[in-house]
Structure formats: structure tokens, C-alpha cells
Short mmCIF file of C-alpha atoms and ligand atoms in Angstrom, two decimals:
data_model
loop_
_atom_site.label_atom_id
_atom_site.label_comp_id
_atom_site.label_asym_id
_atom_site.label_seq_id
_atom_site.Cartn_x
_atom_site.Cartn_y
_atom_site.Cartn_z
CA UNK A 4 -0.05 0.01 0.07
CA UNK A 5 1.15 3.48 -0.64
CA UNK A 6 2.26 5.50 2.40
CA UNK A 7 -0.93 7.54 2.48
CA UNK A 8 -2.94 6.31 -0.54
CA UNK A 9 -2.60 9.61 -2.47
CA UNK A 10 -1.54 9.52 -6.07
CA UNK A 11 2.18 10.06 -6.45
CA UNK A 12 3.38 12.01 -9.51
CA UNK A 13 7.20 11.80 -10.05
CA UNK A 14 9.17 14.11 -12.35
CA UNK A 15 12.70 13.42 -13.32
CA UNK A 16 14.99 13.86 -16.36
CA UNK A 17 15.61 10.15 -17.02
CA UNK A 18 12.50 7.96 -16.74
CA UNK A 19 12.25 4.25 -15.76
CA UNK A 20 11.92 3.27 -19.39
CA UNK A 21 13.68 4.15 -22.50
CA UNK A 22 13.30 3.11 -26.08
CA UNK A 23 15.70 1.75 -28.67
CA UNK A 24 15.55 0.10 -32.03
CA UNK A 25 16.68 -3.25 -33.15
CA UNK A 26 18.48 -3.79 -36.51
CA UNK A 27 15.07 -4.78 -38.02
CA UNK A 28 13.69 -1.33 -37.01
CA UNK A 29 11.43 -2.74 -34.32
CA UNK A 30 11.12 -0.28 -31.28
CA UNK A 31 12.16 -2.11 -28.01
CA UNK A 32 11.69 -0.85 -24.46
CA UNK A 33 14.42 -1.06 -21.85
CA UNK A 34 13.54 -0.88 -18.16
CA UNK A 35 16.00 1.24 -16.24
CA UNK A 36 17.42 -0.38 -13.08
CA UNK A 37 18.98 2.63 -11.45
CA UNK A 38 18.58 3.44 -7.72
CA UNK A 39 15.82 5.93 -8.22
CA UNK A 40 13.65 3.47 -10.32
CA UNK A 41 13.96 0.92 -7.55
CA UNK A 42 13.26 3.38 -4.74
CA UNK A 43 10.21 4.90 -6.42
CA UNK A 44 8.58 2.10 -8.31
CA UNK A 45 6.79 0.54 -5.27
CA UNK A 46 5.29 3.78 -4.04
CA UNK A 47 4.17 4.61 -7.48
CA UNK A 48 2.78 1.20 -8.27
CA UNK A 49 0.69 1.18 -5.08
CA UNK A 50 -0.99 4.45 -5.98
CA UNK A 51 -1.38 3.86 -9.67
CA UNK A 52 1.00 6.76 -9.91
CA UNK A 53 2.49 8.52 -12.81
CA UNK A 54 6.12 9.25 -13.79
CA UNK A 55 6.89 12.10 -16.08
CA UNK A 56 10.38 12.13 -17.66
CA UNK A 57 12.11 13.65 -20.61
CA UNK A 58 12.36 11.84 -23.97
CA UNK A 59 16.09 11.47 -24.18
CA UNK A 60 16.66 10.16 -27.63
CA UNK A 61 15.12 10.11 -31.03
CA UNK A 62 13.48 6.74 -30.24
CA UNK A 63 12.07 8.09 -26.98
CA UNK A 64 10.65 11.07 -28.91
CA UNK A 65 8.94 8.65 -31.33
CA UNK A 66 7.04 7.34 -28.23
CA UNK A 67 6.24 10.67 -26.56
CA UNK A 68 2.66 11.46 -26.20
CA UNK A 69 1.71 7.82 -25.51
CA UNK A 70 1.07 6.70 -21.97
CA UNK A 71 3.34 3.81 -21.16
CA UNK A 72 2.17 1.19 -18.63
CA UNK A 73 5.02 -0.20 -16.49
CA UNK A 74 4.58 -3.39 -14.59
CA UNK A 75 5.99 -3.40 -11.09
CA UNK A 76 5.62 -6.67 -9.29
CA UNK A 77 2.18 -7.36 -10.62
CA UNK A 78 0.89 -3.71 -10.05
CA UNK A 79 1.57 -0.87 -12.33
CA UNK A 80 2.12 2.71 -13.00
CA UNK A 81 2.19 4.93 -15.88
CA UNK A 82 5.01 6.81 -17.69
CA UNK A 83 4.81 9.78 -19.94
CA UNK A 84 7.77 11.11 -21.83
CA UNK A 85 7.97 14.70 -22.77
CA UNK A 86 9.37 15.54 -26.12
CA UNK A 87 11.63 18.56 -26.56
CA UNK A 88 13.27 20.40 -29.53
CA UNK A 89 16.87 19.06 -29.60
CA UNK A 90 18.49 22.52 -29.17
CA UNK A 91 16.39 23.30 -26.08
CA UNK A 92 17.16 19.79 -24.67
CA UNK A 93 20.82 20.22 -25.27
CA UNK A 94 20.95 23.56 -23.55
CA UNK A 95 19.08 22.19 -20.54
CA UNK A 96 20.84 18.73 -20.35
CA UNK A 97 24.36 19.22 -21.34
CA UNK A 98 24.66 23.05 -21.16
CA UNK A 99 23.24 23.63 -17.68
CA UNK A 100 22.66 20.36 -15.92
CA UNK A 101 25.75 18.27 -16.93
CA UNK A 102 28.36 20.97 -17.57
CA UNK A 103 27.39 23.56 -15.00
CA UNK A 104 25.21 22.22 -12.16
CA UNK A 105 26.96 18.84 -11.99
CA UNK A 106 30.37 20.49 -11.98
CA UNK A 107 29.38 23.19 -9.47
CA UNK A 108 27.80 20.76 -6.92
CA UNK A 109 30.70 18.24 -7.13
CA UNK A 110 33.38 20.90 -7.17
CA UNK A 111 34.82 19.64 -10.46
CA UNK A 112 36.09 22.84 -12.09
CA UNK A 113 39.72 23.61 -12.32
CA UNK A 114 38.70 27.13 -11.13
CA UNK A 115 41.67 29.12 -12.57
CA UNK A 116 40.49 28.01 -15.93
CA UNK A 117 36.83 27.06 -15.84
CA UNK A 118 34.01 27.83 -16.03
CA UNK A 119 33.88 30.46 -18.80
CA UNK A 120 30.15 30.37 -19.42
CA UNK A 121 30.37 30.61 -23.09
CA UNK A 122 26.83 29.97 -24.63
CA UNK A 123 25.27 30.35 -21.22
CA UNK A 124 22.31 32.63 -22.15
CA UNK A 125 21.18 30.18 -24.83
CA UNK A 126 21.59 27.17 -22.58
CA UNK A 127 19.69 28.71 -19.83
CA UNK A 128 16.93 29.50 -22.19
CA UNK A 129 16.81 25.76 -22.99
CA UNK A 130 16.86 24.99 -19.24
CA UNK A 131 13.79 27.34 -18.64
CA UNK A 132 11.82 25.95 -21.52
CA UNK A 133 12.34 22.34 -20.42
CA UNK A 134 11.51 23.25 -16.76
CA UNK A 135 8.38 25.10 -17.92
CA UNK A 136 7.25 22.10 -19.94
CA UNK A 137 7.66 19.87 -16.89
CA UNK A 138 5.69 22.23 -14.74
CA UNK A 139 2.93 22.42 -17.36
CA UNK A 140 2.66 18.64 -17.63
CA UNK A 141 2.64 18.15 -13.90
CA UNK A 142 -0.25 20.67 -13.63
CA UNK A 143 -2.25 18.93 -16.37
CA UNK A 144 -1.68 15.45 -14.63
CA UNK A 145 -2.51 16.62 -11.15
CA UNK A 146 -5.53 18.77 -11.89
CA UNK A 147 -8.04 15.94 -11.09
CA UNK A 148 -8.96 15.31 -8.44
CA UNK A 149 -7.77 18.70 -7.21
CA UNK A 150 -5.20 18.88 -4.33
CA UNK A 151 -4.86 15.18 -4.21
CA UNK A 152 -1.58 14.37 -5.99
CA UNK A 153 1.73 14.38 -4.21
CA UNK A 154 4.54 15.71 -6.52
CA UNK A 155 8.01 14.41 -6.04
CA UNK A 156 10.40 16.34 -8.27
CA UNK A 157 13.84 14.91 -8.73
CA UNK A 158 17.23 16.58 -8.92
CA UNK A 159 19.21 19.57 -10.26
CA UNK A 160 17.78 19.25 -13.72
CA UNK A 161 14.42 20.34 -12.49
CA UNK A 162 15.35 22.92 -9.98
CA UNK A 163 12.92 25.40 -11.33
CA UNK A 164 9.90 23.12 -11.50
CA UNK A 165 8.73 23.56 -7.81
CA UNK A 166 8.20 27.29 -8.16
CA UNK A 167 6.77 27.12 -11.68
CA UNK A 168 4.36 24.49 -10.56
CA UNK A 169 3.49 26.46 -7.48
CA UNK A 170 2.61 29.53 -9.53
CA UNK A 171 0.19 27.18 -11.39
CA UNK A 172 -1.15 25.20 -8.48
CA UNK A 173 -0.60 27.38 -5.26
CA UNK A 174 -1.86 24.60 -2.95
CA UNK A 175 -0.11 21.71 -4.48
CA UNK A 176 2.02 19.22 -2.25
CA UNK A 177 5.49 19.54 -3.77
CA UNK A 178 8.78 17.92 -2.60
CA UNK A 179 12.07 18.45 -4.37
CA UNK A 180 14.92 15.98 -3.85
CA UNK A 181 18.58 16.46 -4.74
CA UNK A 182 20.38 13.20 -5.43
CA UNK A 183 23.75 14.93 -5.66
CA UNK A 184 25.62 17.13 -3.22
CA UNK A 185 24.82 20.81 -2.88
CA UNK A 186 27.48 23.40 -3.24
CA UNK A 187 28.17 25.75 -0.33
CA UNK A 188 27.61 29.56 -0.59
CA UNK A 189 31.06 30.26 -1.85
CA UNK A 190 30.88 27.60 -4.66
CA UNK A 191 27.45 29.01 -5.50
CA UNK A 192 28.99 32.41 -6.17
CA UNK A 193 30.56 31.11 -9.19
CA UNK A 194 27.15 31.14 -10.78
CA UNK A 195 25.90 34.55 -12.23
CA UNK A 196 23.64 36.09 -9.65
CA UNK A 197 20.45 35.86 -11.60
CA UNK A 198 20.85 32.17 -12.25
CA UNK A 199 21.89 31.46 -8.62
CA UNK A 200 18.94 33.16 -7.35
CA UNK A 201 16.56 31.63 -9.80
CA UNK A 202 17.80 27.97 -8.84
CA UNK A 203 17.34 28.71 -5.13
CA UNK A 204 13.97 30.39 -5.53
CA UNK A 205 12.96 27.58 -7.87
CA UNK A 206 13.75 24.97 -5.34
CA UNK A 207 12.06 27.05 -2.58
CA UNK A 208 8.77 26.60 -4.48
CA UNK A 209 8.50 23.15 -2.90
CA UNK A 210 7.09 22.58 0.57
CA UNK A 211 9.99 20.26 1.36
CA UNK A 212 13.52 20.40 -0.09
CA UNK A 213 15.34 17.09 0.43
CA UNK A 214 18.87 15.92 0.38
CA UNK A 215 20.83 12.77 0.84
CA UNK A 216 22.99 13.86 3.74
CA UNK A 217 23.18 16.56 6.49
CA UNK A 218 26.07 18.41 4.78
CA UNK A 219 24.23 19.08 1.65
CA UNK A 220 21.11 20.26 3.53
CA UNK A 221 23.24 22.60 5.40
CA UNK A 222 24.86 24.06 2.33
CA UNK A 223 21.50 24.68 0.88
CA UNK A 224 20.33 26.48 3.90
CA UNK A 225 23.49 28.63 3.90
CA UNK A 226 22.91 29.38 0.19
CA UNK A 227 19.33 30.43 0.93
CA UNK A 228 20.65 32.97 3.42
CA UNK A 229 22.31 34.81 0.47
CA UNK A 230 18.82 35.14 -1.25
CA UNK A 231 17.16 38.51 -0.30
CA UNK A 232 13.89 38.15 1.53
CA UNK A 233 14.56 34.73 3.06
CA UNK A 234 14.62 34.04 6.71
CA UNK A 235 16.65 30.92 7.51
CA UNK A 236 16.63 28.85 10.72
CA UNK A 237 19.71 26.75 10.33
CA UNK A 238 18.92 24.64 13.50
CA UNK A 239 15.34 23.72 12.57
CA UNK A 240 16.13 23.57 9.00
CA UNK A 241 13.41 25.99 7.95
CA UNK A 242 13.36 28.64 5.25
CA UNK A 243 10.64 31.42 5.30
CA UNK A 244 10.24 32.81 1.85
CA UNK A 245 7.43 34.61 0.04
CA UNK A 246 5.04 34.14 2.90
CA UNK A 247 5.51 30.36 2.94
CA UNK A 248 7.43 27.97 5.14
CA UNK A 249 9.84 25.51 3.42
CA UNK A 250 11.36 22.67 5.29
CA UNK A 251 14.74 21.18 4.46
CA UNK A 252 14.99 17.41 5.26
CA UNK A 253 17.63 14.70 5.02
CA UNK A 254 16.33 11.29 3.53
CA UNK A 255 19.09 9.06 2.44
CA UNK A 256 18.16 6.84 -0.45
CA UNK A 257 18.59 3.20 0.02
CA UNK A 258 18.89 -0.05 -2.03
CA UNK A 259 16.86 -3.30 -2.46
CA UNK A 260 19.11 -6.08 -0.94
CA UNK A 261 16.66 -8.94 -1.85
CA UNK A 262 16.50 -7.84 -5.48
CA UNK A 263 20.46 -7.43 -5.62
CA UNK A 264 20.85 -10.80 -4.23
CA UNK A 265 18.55 -12.37 -6.72
CA UNK A 266 20.35 -10.77 -9.52
CA UNK A 267 23.74 -11.71 -8.05
CA UNK A 268 22.87 -15.32 -7.93
CA UNK A 269 21.59 -15.41 -11.52
CA UNK A 270 23.81 -17.04 -14.23
CA UNK A 271 25.19 -13.80 -15.82
CA UNK A 272 26.68 -12.76 -12.53
CA UNK A 273 27.78 -16.35 -11.68
CA UNK A 274 29.61 -16.47 -14.99
CA UNK A 275 31.23 -13.17 -14.34
CA UNK A 276 32.28 -14.39 -10.89
CA UNK A 277 34.03 -17.45 -12.40
CA UNK A 278 35.72 -15.24 -14.93
CA UNK A 279 37.05 -12.86 -12.20
CA UNK A 280 38.27 -15.80 -10.01
CA UNK A 281 40.08 -17.35 -13.02
CA UNK A 282 41.94 -14.05 -13.59
CA UNK A 283 42.55 -13.40 -9.91
CA UNK A 284 44.00 -16.85 -8.90
CA UNK A 285 44.96 -16.78 -5.19
CA UNK A 286 45.57 -13.06 -5.01
CA UNK A 287 43.55 -10.65 -2.96
CA UNK A 288 41.10 -8.42 -4.66
CA UNK A 289 40.70 -4.67 -4.52
CA UNK A 290 37.52 -3.43 -6.53
CA UNK A 291 35.99 -0.18 -7.60
CA UNK A 292 32.73 0.16 -9.47
CA UNK A 293 31.73 3.44 -10.94
CA UNK A 294 30.42 5.36 -13.82
CA UNK A 295 33.40 6.62 -15.68
CA UNK A 296 32.87 9.94 -14.02
CA UNK A 297 35.01 12.89 -12.81
CA UNK A 298 33.38 13.03 -9.43
CA UNK A 299 34.29 9.42 -8.57
CA UNK A 300 37.88 10.29 -8.44
CA UNK A 301 39.26 7.30 -10.36
CA UNK A 302 42.66 8.89 -11.14
CA UNK A 303 43.51 9.47 -7.39
CA UNK A 304 42.29 6.07 -6.75
CA UNK A 305 44.81 4.55 -9.21
CA UNK A 306 47.58 6.82 -7.90
CA UNK A 307 46.87 5.59 -4.29
CA UNK A 308 47.19 1.98 -5.38
CA UNK A 309 50.52 2.88 -7.03
CA UNK A 310 51.72 4.57 -3.77
CA UNK A 311 50.53 1.58 -1.78
CA UNK A 312 52.48 -0.80 -3.95
CA UNK A 313 55.61 1.30 -3.76
CA UNK A 314 55.36 1.50 -0.02
CA UNK A 315 54.42 -2.08 0.56
CA UNK A 316 56.53 -4.12 -1.93
CA UNK A 317 55.61 -7.26 -0.04
CA UNK A 318 52.23 -6.84 -1.69
CA UNK A 319 53.58 -6.94 -5.27
CA UNK A 320 52.00 -9.88 -7.16
CA UNK A 321 49.74 -10.71 -4.19
CA UNK A 322 46.83 -8.36 -5.02
CA UNK A 323 44.99 -7.21 -8.09
CA UNK A 324 42.73 -4.26 -8.55
CA UNK A 325 39.60 -4.62 -10.68
CA UNK A 326 38.27 -1.28 -11.76
CA UNK A 327 34.71 -1.65 -13.41
CA UNK A 328 33.91 1.60 -15.18
CA UNK A 329 30.45 2.04 -16.82
CA UNK A 330 30.94 4.47 -19.72
CA UNK A 331 29.06 7.72 -19.05
CA UNK A 332 28.65 11.17 -20.90
CA UNK A 333 31.27 10.20 -23.30
CA UNK A 334 30.02 12.87 -25.78
CA UNK A 335 31.38 15.52 -23.42
CA UNK A 336 35.05 16.34 -24.02
CA UNK A 337 35.80 16.45 -20.21
CA UNK A 338 34.60 12.96 -19.82
CA UNK A 339 36.47 11.52 -22.76
CA UNK A 340 39.67 13.10 -21.57
CA UNK A 341 39.20 11.91 -18.03
CA UNK A 342 38.45 8.36 -19.20
CA UNK A 343 41.51 8.43 -21.48
CA UNK A 344 43.76 9.63 -18.64
CA UNK A 345 42.44 6.71 -16.40
CA UNK A 346 43.19 4.22 -19.19
CA UNK A 347 46.74 5.64 -19.52
CA UNK A 348 47.37 5.70 -15.90
CA UNK A 349 46.35 2.07 -15.46
CA UNK A 350 48.50 1.17 -18.38
CA UNK A 351 51.43 3.03 -16.92
CA UNK A 352 51.14 1.22 -13.54
CA UNK A 353 50.77 -2.19 -15.22
CA UNK A 354 53.85 -1.60 -17.33
CA UNK A 355 55.89 -0.17 -14.43
CA UNK A 356 55.19 -2.97 -11.90
CA UNK A 357 53.30 -5.72 -13.76
CA UNK A 358 54.86 -9.08 -14.64
CA UNK A 359 54.03 -11.67 -17.18
CA UNK A 360 52.06 -13.56 -14.58
CA UNK A 361 50.54 -10.54 -12.78
CA UNK A 362 48.23 -7.71 -14.03
CA UNK A 363 48.16 -5.19 -11.23
CA UNK A 364 45.10 -3.29 -12.54
CA UNK A 365 42.46 -4.44 -14.80
CA UNK A 366 40.29 -1.63 -16.17
CA UNK A 367 37.05 -2.69 -17.77
CA UNK A 368 35.18 0.08 -19.54
CA UNK A 369 31.76 -1.33 -20.36
CA UNK A 370 28.12 -1.45 -19.14
CA UNK A 371 28.23 -4.73 -17.32
CA UNK A 372 26.01 -4.78 -14.26
CA UNK A 373 26.24 -8.64 -13.56
CA UNK A 374 30.17 -8.25 -13.49
CA UNK A 375 29.75 -5.44 -10.96
CA UNK A 376 27.51 -7.63 -8.70
CA UNK A 377 30.02 -10.54 -9.04
CA UNK A 378 32.93 -8.16 -7.97
CA UNK A 379 30.75 -7.08 -4.96
CA UNK A 380 30.66 -10.65 -3.91
CA UNK A 381 34.37 -11.28 -4.25
CA UNK A 382 36.22 -8.19 -3.05
CA UNK A 383 38.61 -8.08 -0.03
CA UNK A 384 38.72 -4.27 -0.30
CA UNK A 385 36.19 -1.97 -1.95
CA UNK A 386 37.43 1.49 -2.82
CA UNK A 387 34.84 4.21 -2.85
CA UNK A 388 36.68 7.41 -2.98
CA UNK A 389 34.47 10.24 -4.82
CA UNK A 390 35.56 13.81 -4.37
CA UNK A 391 31.97 14.51 -3.65
CA UNK A 392 28.87 12.27 -3.97
CA UNK A 393 25.30 12.75 -3.12
CA UNK A 394 25.09 9.25 -1.59
CA UNK A 395 26.88 6.57 -3.59
CA UNK A 396 24.93 3.48 -3.85
CA UNK A 397 28.05 1.30 -4.58
CA UNK A 398 29.07 1.70 -0.95
CA UNK A 399 25.72 0.24 0.08
CA UNK A 400 25.42 -2.50 -2.54
CA UNK A 401 29.00 -3.79 -2.03
CA UNK A 402 28.70 -4.76 1.58
CA UNK A 403 25.25 -6.27 1.22
CA UNK A 404 26.63 -8.87 -1.35
CA UNK A 405 30.11 -9.33 -0.22
CA UNK A 406 31.05 -12.90 0.89
CA UNK A 407 34.54 -12.31 2.21
CA UNK A 408 34.09 -9.84 5.07
CA UNK A 409 35.59 -7.27 2.70
CA UNK A 410 36.64 -3.86 3.98
CA UNK A 411 35.06 -0.69 2.74
CA UNK A 412 37.36 2.38 2.12
CA UNK A 413 34.97 5.31 1.89
CA UNK A 414 35.44 8.92 1.10
CA UNK A 415 34.27 11.25 3.85
CA UNK A 416 32.67 13.38 1.18
CA UNK A 417 30.25 10.70 0.05
CA UNK A 418 26.76 11.09 1.37
CA UNK A 419 26.92 7.45 2.37
CA UNK A 420 29.56 8.28 4.97
CA UNK A 421 26.95 9.70 7.29
CA UNK A 422 25.33 6.20 7.57
CA UNK A 423 28.25 3.94 6.99
CA UNK A 424 31.46 5.83 7.86
CA UNK A 425 31.95 4.42 11.23
CA UNK A 426 32.19 0.88 9.84
CA UNK A 427 34.43 1.90 6.95
CA UNK A 428 37.92 3.20 6.68
CA UNK A 429 37.21 6.86 6.05
CA UNK A 430 39.60 8.70 3.73
CA UNK A 431 40.01 12.30 2.60
CA UNK A 432 39.50 11.67 -1.20
CA UNK A 433 42.11 14.32 -2.18
CA UNK A 434 44.86 12.77 0.00
CA UNK A 435 46.52 10.07 -2.25
CA UNK A 436 48.99 8.88 0.38
CA UNK A 437 46.32 8.53 3.07
CA UNK A 438 44.27 6.47 0.59
CA UNK A 439 47.24 4.39 -0.15
CA UNK A 440 47.75 3.93 3.59
CA UNK A 441 43.95 2.97 3.84
CA UNK A 442 44.47 0.22 1.29
CA UNK A 443 47.35 -1.29 3.40
CA UNK A 444 45.33 -1.00 6.60
CA UNK A 445 42.32 -2.67 4.95
CA UNK A 446 44.52 -5.58 3.77
CA UNK A 447 46.21 -6.08 6.97
CA UNK A 448 43.13 -5.94 9.15
CA UNK A 449 42.46 -9.06 11.27
CA UNK A 450 39.62 -11.31 10.55
CA UNK A 451 37.50 -10.40 13.75
CA UNK A 452 37.60 -6.70 12.96
CA UNK A 453 36.79 -7.36 9.34
CA UNK A 454 33.80 -9.42 10.36
CA UNK A 455 32.64 -6.77 12.95
CA UNK A 456 32.84 -3.91 10.29
CA UNK A 457 31.12 -6.01 7.60
CA UNK A 458 28.36 -6.87 9.96
CA UNK A 459 28.10 -3.19 10.89
CA UNK A 460 27.80 -2.09 7.26
CA UNK A 461 25.12 -4.69 6.50
CA UNK A 462 23.04 -3.64 9.48
CA UNK A 463 23.45 0.07 8.69
CA UNK A 464 21.94 -0.66 5.20
CA UNK A 465 19.23 -2.90 6.61
CA UNK A 466 18.19 -0.10 9.09
CA UNK A 467 17.09 2.12 6.15
CA UNK A 468 14.75 0.01 3.94
CA UNK A 469 14.21 0.98 0.31
CA UNK A 470 10.54 1.99 0.63
CA UNK A 471 11.32 4.40 3.57
CA UNK A 472 12.59 7.03 1.23
CA UNK A 473 9.40 7.77 -0.66
CA UNK A 474 7.32 7.21 2.53
CA UNK A 475 9.32 9.74 4.38
CA UNK A 476 8.93 12.28 1.79
CA UNK A 477 5.02 11.93 1.60
CA UNK A 478 4.96 11.94 5.36
CA UNK A 479 6.74 15.25 5.47
CA UNK A 480 4.14 16.82 3.17
CA UNK A 481 1.24 15.36 5.14
CA UNK A 482 2.83 16.71 8.43
CA UNK A 483 2.86 20.17 6.88
CA UNK A 484 -0.80 19.86 6.16
CA UNK A 485 -0.31 19.22 2.45
C1 GDG L 524 23.44 9.43 -8.48
C2 GDG L 524 24.31 10.15 -7.45
C3 GDG L 524 23.37 8.74 -5.71
C4 GDG L 524 27.44 -0.30 -11.63
N1 GDG L 524 28.00 -0.79 -12.84
C5 GDG L 524 26.98 -0.78 -13.68
C6 GDG L 524 25.88 -0.12 -13.13
N2 GDG L 524 26.09 0.04 -11.86
C7 GDG L 524 25.17 0.62 -10.85
C8 GDG L 524 25.56 0.28 -9.52
C9 GDG L 524 24.76 1.44 -8.75
C10 GDG L 524 24.73 2.59 -9.71
O1 GDG L 524 25.20 2.02 -10.95
C11 GDG L 524 25.62 3.72 -9.40
O2 GDG L 524 25.11 4.48 -8.39
P1 GDG L 524 25.84 5.49 -7.49
O3 GDG L 524 24.94 5.99 -6.43
O4 GDG L 524 27.12 4.86 -7.03
O5 GDG L 524 26.23 6.68 -8.47
P2 GDG L 524 25.50 7.76 -9.61
O6 GDG L 524 25.18 7.07 -10.84
O7 GDG L 524 26.47 8.85 -9.70
O8 GDG L 524 24.15 8.22 -8.90
C12 GDG L 524 24.66 9.28 -6.32
C13 GDG L 524 22.46 8.18 -6.77
O9 GDG L 524 22.24 9.08 -7.82
C14 GDG L 524 21.07 7.70 -6.23
O10 GDG L 524 20.46 8.71 -5.63
O11 GDG L 524 23.63 7.79 -4.81
O12 GDG L 524 25.31 10.04 -5.26
O13 GDG L 524 25.53 10.66 -8.04
O14 GDG L 524 23.52 1.08 -8.44
O15 GDG L 524 25.12 -0.94 -9.12
N3 GDG L 524 24.74 -0.02 -13.86
C15 GDG L 524 24.72 -0.47 -15.16
N4 GDG L 524 25.75 -0.98 -15.76
C16 GDG L 524 26.93 -1.11 -15.06
O16 GDG L 524 27.88 -1.62 -15.59
N5 GDG L 524 23.58 -0.28 -15.84
#
């Protein structure tokens, strides 16, 4: 049953289904399996809810306008994809969301050189157009019965939607949730003032503004203090703005352990496990699993491993590092260059210290979820060292599937560190030497402590069940009389 029985309407850039075409020309549907899809599907299915997302490709656009029925465990919900003119979508998606907001909130710019904001005005126009279209679609869908729908608006792509929807439906129940970190007020000042203010005011159109971790909520509150006309209560996490009260809440997203275990026991993951074991032999296994993404800090992870091998030569030939990178945003030059650098760095380390019978790092660059699950089962050490990360689901998935009392090395700047940090080895992700030392500490840890920490990680994940995330957001709104 849904948390409150009210119809849930979700808005996000990427939807739970996408379309492609077979060689024969036949249109095929792919069901997404990301964290958001898993966390939201149950709540939506229980209310016969609706998910509105952008048509992200030509094939998606060919299906726009049609209502797609998604089956979720025997129950269902509907999906509607919104079509956009490609130049508007590009400005919104790559121009603003991927290249400005993602970089800003993860502190990815090399600030002496970037950003330069070329083409900003045009991209911002696209962002406005797409956000307006989402608000319009949400209004249409939520009109009947009036006041009944609960709107859950997702992420930095749709920061303007809460205020735009509020203009149309002043009494609507609206929550906005950021899956990624939120920059502090100094970082926010990189943005031109009108854009900074529009983004903050846009999010403040919601009744509840949600984040994955306390640090991001606090940054948002501090940012709101720079917006004229707001009154911010940092302690109670309340912003008064335009005669309304907005609550800022922390709701860490979770994972579905049962679903993961099922997938990890299926043949594709079993086959991948056999393959990894054959390559590994009797060595110990260090693993990382990420999108090939700048914020994941892949380069410093490799450098830390190199430092570890230099400082601990007794481990040469006794450990291998499996880096599973799922290609991401490879159409952006920053991502292509970063991925290339990771490949070259791994090659350099392999040729420096590798031997005919030992490959120190294996970098796999492909979309291969079963292999990631197999690696989770087998690691001795899991390295999760993002520079900043909203949550990081890998840090939760790994310990749930691991069969070796593996040790988690976790960046203190990942949202997950709030829940898992005390059972992990915490690292400052910028400190390569400290990360190298953490690898040594993890490998040398005694079995009793490994077991205790692995158990701690598993129970921390179990304490936050997957369905709690949607429920908590709906309850927030109810508590505010929405
Ligand atoms: C954003 C925020 C936040 C792994 N290999 C493949 C693959 N995976 C799956 C993992 C995991 C997911 O990808 C990665 O999730 P993360 O949370 O680590 O990272 P982001 O993609 O950056 O997610 C993040 C999250 O949103 C949810 O709110 O935690 O902070 O950045 O589930 O198992 N998936 C596929 N192929 C692979 O090869 N399809």
C-alpha cells in the first residue's frame, strides 16, 4: 500500500523506461534499473501513480505522447515522456545540468581556468523551456482530483519546477529532492547572480526540499541566506520565503538487498564471478565500481594504489585491482579526456610494476552490471573515494553482497559516509598517500575486525529500507498539512 494512499506523481529527467530500435527497425523498451527507479517504483505502483520524464533520444521522442504502462511486481504505474526540441534539450541537459550544475555541486572545475560560461544565455533559455514544460505537464496531470496528487520532483535538472508548478497550483503538495551534493555559498557564487537566485528560488517553491546527507542540506540552507527576503533557521532547517514555510530534510536513499541478491545469484553474475576468479587466482582483490565519471575520483584511486604498492613491496604480485567503469557522458570532452587519462594511468602502472604472470590493475570500460555484482561478492577491499557524492549506492550494494568480510574504504565526502562511515575506513579523497595507507590498513586488518565492520555495514543498510525514502517524503508533506 502507498504511504498515504494519495496519487504520487514523479518528475525526473531520466525515466524508468527508454526506447531503442533493433536492427530490423522494431522499437524495443528497456527498463532502467537505477537506484531511483527501484526506490520509487513501489510507491508509484501502489497508488497507480505517474512518472513524467524527458524523452532523451530520437526513439524516446517517437514514443512521446503515448502513455506507457510499466509493470512493477504485478501492479503498475504509468510513464509519460515529454518531447523537446533538440537545441532546447541540449541547453538544458548538457549546457546547464551536466556541464554547469553537476560540475558546481561536485566541485569539479579547475577554477583558474573554468568555467567561462560561453553560450550560457542560450543554454539557460533551454533549461527554462524544459523546466516550464515539466511544470505544465505536472499541472495537467495533477488537476483532477484537485489537491490530491503528491509531486516528487527529482534533482538539479528540474530545480525551477517547484516554483513554476507552485505558480500554477498554489496549494499543491510538492517535494524536491537532490540526489547529488549541494555546493556551499562560496561555490554558488561562481554562478551568475540571476541564475543562482533563480535556482534557489525555484527549489524553494517546494514545501520540502530534500537531500541525501546533512552536509548538503546545510549548504542549501546557507545558500538560501544569500537570497534576499529569506529567513533561515539553520537549526530547525526551515526557510521562510514569500510568505511560505519551506522545510529542508535529509532522506538518504537506500537499496533493495533482496533484489540485488537475486540478480547476483543469476547465471550472468555467476559466469562473471567465475571469470574474475580465474583471472585473480589466489591473489587478494581490490575493487572499484563507478560510472566513468570525474566526481568518482578514479585517477587518485589509481595513484593511491600505486603509492600503496611502492610503500608495501611485499604486496607486489599478491593483489589485483579490478576497476569496473561504466561509460558515461562520453560525448562530453571533459569525460572523454578523463576516461582516457584513467586508461593511460592504469597502463602506466601495469607496465611499471606488472609481470608476465601478474596484472596489477584491470580496467574494464563497459556497461556490465552482472560483473559489478560478481565483483561485490568477491572483493577483499572496496574503494569508494569520490571527491563529492550525493550518496553513492556502490558503498551500500557492495557490503550487502560481499562474501569475504571485505573492507570498505569510503570517502568522507560521500553522502553514504553519514550512515556507513564508522564501519568503513574513512579517507579524505584528495589525499592520495592517506588513501594508499588505507589500502594497506584494509588488507592487514584481522579477521575479527573485518567481520565486525562487515556486519556493521550490513546492518546500517538494513536499518534504512528501500521503501522508507518515498514514505518519508510523503509523510513530510502530510505533516505540513499538504
Ligand atoms: C547518482 C548520485 C546517488 C554499476 N555498474 C554498472 C551499473 N552500476 C550501478 C551500481 C549502482 C549505480 O550504477 C551507481 O550508483 P551511484 O549511487 O554509485 O552513483 P550515480 O550514478 O552517480 O548516482 C549518487 C544516486 O544518484 C542515487 O540517488 O547515490 O550520489 O551521483 O546502483 O550498481 N549499472 C549499469 N551498468 C553497469 O555496468 N547499468
